[in-house]
XYZ file of C-alpha atoms in Angstrom:
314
model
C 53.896 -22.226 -296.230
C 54.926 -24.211 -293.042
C 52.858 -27.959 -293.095
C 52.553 -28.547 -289.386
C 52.658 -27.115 -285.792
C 56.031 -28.466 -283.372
C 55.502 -30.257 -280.489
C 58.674 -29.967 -277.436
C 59.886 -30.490 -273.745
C 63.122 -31.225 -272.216
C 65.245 -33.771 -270.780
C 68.314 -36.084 -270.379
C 68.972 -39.309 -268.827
C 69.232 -39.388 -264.949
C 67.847 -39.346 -261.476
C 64.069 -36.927 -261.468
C 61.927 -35.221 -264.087
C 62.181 -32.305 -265.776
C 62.483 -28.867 -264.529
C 59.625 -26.702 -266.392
C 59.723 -23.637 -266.727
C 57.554 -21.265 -264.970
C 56.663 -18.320 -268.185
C 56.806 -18.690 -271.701
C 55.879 -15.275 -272.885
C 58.895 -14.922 -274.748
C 58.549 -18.030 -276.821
C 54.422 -17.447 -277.064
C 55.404 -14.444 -279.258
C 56.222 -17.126 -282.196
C 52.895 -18.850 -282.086
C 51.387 -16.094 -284.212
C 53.215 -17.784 -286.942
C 51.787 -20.886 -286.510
C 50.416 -22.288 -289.961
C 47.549 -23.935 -291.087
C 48.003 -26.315 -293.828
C 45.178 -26.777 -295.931
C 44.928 -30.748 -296.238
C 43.738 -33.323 -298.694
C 43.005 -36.882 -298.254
C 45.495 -39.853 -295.981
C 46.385 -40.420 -292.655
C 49.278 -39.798 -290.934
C 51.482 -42.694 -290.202
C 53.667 -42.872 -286.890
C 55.304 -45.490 -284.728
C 53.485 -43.833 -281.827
C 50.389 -42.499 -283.597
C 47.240 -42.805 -281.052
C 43.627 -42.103 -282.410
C 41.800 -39.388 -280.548
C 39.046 -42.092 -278.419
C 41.284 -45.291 -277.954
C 40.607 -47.125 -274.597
C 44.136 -48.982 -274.518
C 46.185 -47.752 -277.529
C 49.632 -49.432 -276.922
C 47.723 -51.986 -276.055
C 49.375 -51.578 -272.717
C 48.218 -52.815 -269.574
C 49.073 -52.486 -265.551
C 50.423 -56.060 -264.387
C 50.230 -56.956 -260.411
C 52.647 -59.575 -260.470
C 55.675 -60.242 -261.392
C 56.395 -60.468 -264.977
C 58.151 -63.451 -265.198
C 57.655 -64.219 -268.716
C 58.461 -61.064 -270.597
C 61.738 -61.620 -268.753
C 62.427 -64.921 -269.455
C 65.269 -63.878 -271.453
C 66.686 -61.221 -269.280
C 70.257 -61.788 -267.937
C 69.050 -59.918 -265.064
C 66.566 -61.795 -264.194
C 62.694 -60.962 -263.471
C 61.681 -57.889 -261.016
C 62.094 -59.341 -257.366
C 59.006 -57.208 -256.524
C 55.219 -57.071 -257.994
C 55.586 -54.864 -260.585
C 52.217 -52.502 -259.546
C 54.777 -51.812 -256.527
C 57.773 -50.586 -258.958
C 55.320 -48.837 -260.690
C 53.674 -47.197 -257.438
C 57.357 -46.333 -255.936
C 58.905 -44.740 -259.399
C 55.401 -43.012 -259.601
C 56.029 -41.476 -255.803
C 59.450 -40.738 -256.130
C 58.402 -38.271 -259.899
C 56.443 -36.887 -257.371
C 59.405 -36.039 -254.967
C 61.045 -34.714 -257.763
C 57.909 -32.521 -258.974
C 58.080 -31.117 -255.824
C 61.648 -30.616 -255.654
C 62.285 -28.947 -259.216
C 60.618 -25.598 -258.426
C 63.326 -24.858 -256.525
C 66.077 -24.960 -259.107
C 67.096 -23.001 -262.587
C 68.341 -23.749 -265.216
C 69.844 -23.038 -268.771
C 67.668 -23.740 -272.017
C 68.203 -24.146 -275.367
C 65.853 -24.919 -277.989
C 66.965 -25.831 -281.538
C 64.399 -27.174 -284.088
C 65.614 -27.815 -287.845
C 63.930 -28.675 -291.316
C 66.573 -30.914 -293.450
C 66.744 -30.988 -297.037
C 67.301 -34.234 -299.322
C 70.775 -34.200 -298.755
C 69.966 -34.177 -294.761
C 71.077 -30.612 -294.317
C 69.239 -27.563 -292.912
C 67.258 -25.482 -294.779
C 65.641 -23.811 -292.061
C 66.259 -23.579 -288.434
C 64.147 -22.061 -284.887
C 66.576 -21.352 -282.064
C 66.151 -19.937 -278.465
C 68.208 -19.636 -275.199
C 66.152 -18.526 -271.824
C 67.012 -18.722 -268.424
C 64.687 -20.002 -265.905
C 65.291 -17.663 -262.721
C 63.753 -16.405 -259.789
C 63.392 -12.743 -258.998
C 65.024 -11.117 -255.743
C 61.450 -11.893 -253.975
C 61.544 -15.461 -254.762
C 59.062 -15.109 -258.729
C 60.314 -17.840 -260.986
C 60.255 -17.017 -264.494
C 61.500 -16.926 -267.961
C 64.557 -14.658 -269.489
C 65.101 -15.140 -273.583
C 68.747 -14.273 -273.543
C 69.402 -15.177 -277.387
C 66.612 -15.327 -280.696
C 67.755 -14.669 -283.376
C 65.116 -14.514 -286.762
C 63.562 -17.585 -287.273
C 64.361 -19.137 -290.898
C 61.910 -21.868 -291.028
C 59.375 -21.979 -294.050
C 57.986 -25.232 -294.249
C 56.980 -25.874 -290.295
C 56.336 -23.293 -287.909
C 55.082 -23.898 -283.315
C 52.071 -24.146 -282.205
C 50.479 -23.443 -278.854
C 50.676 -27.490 -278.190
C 54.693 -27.569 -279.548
C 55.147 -25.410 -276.779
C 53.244 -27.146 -273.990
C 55.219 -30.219 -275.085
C 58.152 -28.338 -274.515
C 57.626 -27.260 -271.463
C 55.632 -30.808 -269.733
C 55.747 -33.749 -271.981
C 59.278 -34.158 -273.336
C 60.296 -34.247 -270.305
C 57.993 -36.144 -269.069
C 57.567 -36.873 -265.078
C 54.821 -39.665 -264.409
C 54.026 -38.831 -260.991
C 51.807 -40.402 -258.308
C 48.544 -38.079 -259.281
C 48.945 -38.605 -263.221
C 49.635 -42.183 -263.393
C 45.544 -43.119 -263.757
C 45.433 -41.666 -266.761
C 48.231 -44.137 -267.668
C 48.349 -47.411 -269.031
C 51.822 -48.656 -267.809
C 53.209 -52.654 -269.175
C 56.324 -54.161 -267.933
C 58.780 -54.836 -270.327
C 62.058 -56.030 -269.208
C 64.650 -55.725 -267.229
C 68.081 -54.347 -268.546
C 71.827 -52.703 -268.983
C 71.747 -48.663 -269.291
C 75.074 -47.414 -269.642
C 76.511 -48.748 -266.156
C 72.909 -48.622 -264.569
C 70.325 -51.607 -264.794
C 67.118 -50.592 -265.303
C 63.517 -51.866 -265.493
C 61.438 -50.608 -268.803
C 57.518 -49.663 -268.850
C 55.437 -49.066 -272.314
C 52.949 -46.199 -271.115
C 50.174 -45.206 -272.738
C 47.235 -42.838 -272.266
C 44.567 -44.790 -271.554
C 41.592 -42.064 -272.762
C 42.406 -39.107 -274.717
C 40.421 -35.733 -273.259
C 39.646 -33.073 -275.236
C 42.632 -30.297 -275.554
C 45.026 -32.519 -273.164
C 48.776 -33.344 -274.150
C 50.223 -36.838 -273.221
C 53.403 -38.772 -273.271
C 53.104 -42.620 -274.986
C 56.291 -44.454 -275.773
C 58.557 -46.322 -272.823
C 60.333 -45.203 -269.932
C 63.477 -46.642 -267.909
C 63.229 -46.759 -264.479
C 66.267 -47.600 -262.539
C 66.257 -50.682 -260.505
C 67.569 -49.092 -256.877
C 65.918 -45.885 -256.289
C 63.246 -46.425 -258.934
C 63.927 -43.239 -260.617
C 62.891 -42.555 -264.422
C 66.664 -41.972 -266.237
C 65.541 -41.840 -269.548
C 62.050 -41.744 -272.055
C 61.806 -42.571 -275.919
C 58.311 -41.670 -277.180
C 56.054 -39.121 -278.312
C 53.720 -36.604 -277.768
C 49.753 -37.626 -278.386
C 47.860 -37.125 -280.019
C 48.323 -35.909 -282.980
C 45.859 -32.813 -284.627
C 44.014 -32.563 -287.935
C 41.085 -30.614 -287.947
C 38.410 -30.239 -290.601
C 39.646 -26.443 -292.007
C 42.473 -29.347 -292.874
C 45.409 -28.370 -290.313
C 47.793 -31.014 -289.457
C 49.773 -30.785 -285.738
C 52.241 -33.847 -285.966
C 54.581 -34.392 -283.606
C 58.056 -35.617 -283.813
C 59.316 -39.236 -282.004
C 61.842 -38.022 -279.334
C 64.178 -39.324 -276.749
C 65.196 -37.640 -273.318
C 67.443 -38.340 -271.057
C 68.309 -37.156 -267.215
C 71.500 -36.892 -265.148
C 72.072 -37.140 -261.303
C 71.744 -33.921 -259.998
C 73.309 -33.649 -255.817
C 73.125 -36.824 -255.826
C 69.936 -37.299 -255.289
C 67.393 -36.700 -258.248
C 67.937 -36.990 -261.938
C 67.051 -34.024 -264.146
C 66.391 -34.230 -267.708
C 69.628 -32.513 -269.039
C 69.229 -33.852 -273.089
C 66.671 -33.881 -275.350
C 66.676 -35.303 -278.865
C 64.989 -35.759 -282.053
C 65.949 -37.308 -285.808
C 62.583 -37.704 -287.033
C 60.220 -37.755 -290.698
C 57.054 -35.663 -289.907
C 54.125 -36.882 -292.077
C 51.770 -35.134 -293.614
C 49.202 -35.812 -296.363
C 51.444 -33.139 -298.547
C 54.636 -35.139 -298.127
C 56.943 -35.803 -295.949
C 59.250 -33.301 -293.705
C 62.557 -34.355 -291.913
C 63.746 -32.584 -288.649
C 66.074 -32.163 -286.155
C 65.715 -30.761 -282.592
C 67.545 -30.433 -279.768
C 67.146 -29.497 -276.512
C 69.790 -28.667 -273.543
C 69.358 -28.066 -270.195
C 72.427 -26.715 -268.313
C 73.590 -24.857 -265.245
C 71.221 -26.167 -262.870
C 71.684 -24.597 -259.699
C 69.462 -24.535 -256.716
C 67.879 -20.875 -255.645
C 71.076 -19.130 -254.148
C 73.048 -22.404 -254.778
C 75.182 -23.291 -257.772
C 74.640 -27.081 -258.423
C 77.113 -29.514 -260.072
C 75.822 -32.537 -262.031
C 76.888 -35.352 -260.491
C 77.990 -39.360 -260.684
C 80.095 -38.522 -263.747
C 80.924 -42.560 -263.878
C 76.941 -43.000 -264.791
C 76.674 -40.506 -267.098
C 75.529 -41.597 -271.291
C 77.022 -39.237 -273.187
C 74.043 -37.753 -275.094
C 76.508 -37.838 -278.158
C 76.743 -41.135 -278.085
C 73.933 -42.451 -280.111
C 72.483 -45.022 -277.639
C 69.098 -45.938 -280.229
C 67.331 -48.812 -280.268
């Protein structure tokens, strides 16, 4: 009965990217009940929608200069910098933080809803796992509450997971950024952080590959990504007439030591569509406790923290 396969990752707003985590056999267990939907004629519609072989398609582009004009209406003002530098300094610090993640768990918790005309739920996925290391060092995955599943008209698929685990929270690093198209946008007020903002785009779309397209916002100090508002591309329909949407989502990070934001929050209030009709969700995703191997870890810079309650949508 379900109409379409998931797509997830994690985050919140704040200094670094994501913290993935290292197994997923407990949650690969549900992809059994993945379902096929047999479908009839239409297209799927989506803000973010990319087609499988499209060059450019947010029409994005990589500017070497200063983009005066798209900030011409800024109160902050234009970057003081050639944007292909913000871009290559944001894209080395992700890097940084890439690097820096393994060595940290964490708390997640995965909720994913179907809503009924009246907005309620009428069928609901949840998981909690700890991402831990073993005495010898072996990071990996502990499902600590699942309860049944009661969700009949979606179910995950193999690429809802993947998403989970790499593109909502996505970390544009030094070594993925070619694949990127990346456009300046502007320059503005986060919360009590000014930040610069970046429509990326995949330029190409290979064969069984997952990407991130929507915009990111890169503070404007230490060039670190504190918060994303996109989707994961592309979407799936297949001739047997499966459809694999995936839902519009934003993340955001928090300052972890200090020194690197971590995706914390996760978020989605989204219509999936399909050429059967239309399916509200909800998801959530939480990332707590993060704590460096042997080292319990605060989150930090309290004064710069968006509460992800506080519905901060464009």
């Amino acid at each position: 009965m379900a109409h379409f396969f998931l797509k997830f990752d994690a985050g919140h707003r704040r200094r670094a990217t994501v913290i993935a985590a290292g197994g997923l056999t407990a949650i690969c267990a549900f992809v059994s009940v993945s379902a096929r939907q047999q479908r009839s004629t239409g297209s799927v519609d989506g803000a973010y929608e990319t087609p499988v072989a499209q060059s450019n398609p947010a029409g994005a582009t990589t500017q070497n200069a200063p983009a005066k004009t798209a900030a011409a209406n800024s109160p902050l003002g234009p970057p003081t910098m050639p944007v292909e530098d913000i871009i290559q300094k944001f894209a080395a610090r992700e890097a940084e933080f890439k690097i820096e993640r393994d060595n940290f768990t964490y708390t997640q918790t995965f909720t994913i809803q179907t809503l009924d005309p009246a907005n309620r739920p009428d069928g609901e996925y949840t998981m909690t796992s700890e991402i831990v290391f073993t005495p010898t060092g072996k990071r990996f995955e502990r499902v600590t509450y699942a309860p049944p599943p009661t969700l009949e008209r979606i179910s995950l698929s193999q690429q809802d997971l993947d998403d989970l685990e790499h593109v909502q929270p996505f970390v544009l690093t030094t070594t993925e950024l070619p694949k990127y198209n990346v456009k300046y946008v502007d320059h503005v007020q986060l919360d009590e952080l000014t930040a610069y903002t970046f429509d990326v785009a995949p330029k190409t779309i290979e064969k069984n590959q997952r990407y991130f397209q929507g915009r990111v916002w890169v503070e404007d100090r230490d060039f670190d990504i504190v918060k994303t508002d996109g989707k994961a591309v592309p979407d799936i329909r297949k001739k047997n007439g499966e459809e694999n949407v995936f839902p519009r989502f934003e993340t955001f990070r928090e300052n972890i030591e200090g020194h690197y934001w971590f995706p914390t929050y996760t978020r989605s209030n989204d219509i999936l569509h399909f050429s059967s009709g239309d399916i509200p969700i909800r998801m959530v995703v939480k990332y707590e406790n993060y704590k460096r191997f042997g080292v319990t870890v605060k989150i930090g810079a309290p004064s710069k923290t968006l509460p992800p309650d506080q519905d901060q949508k464009k």
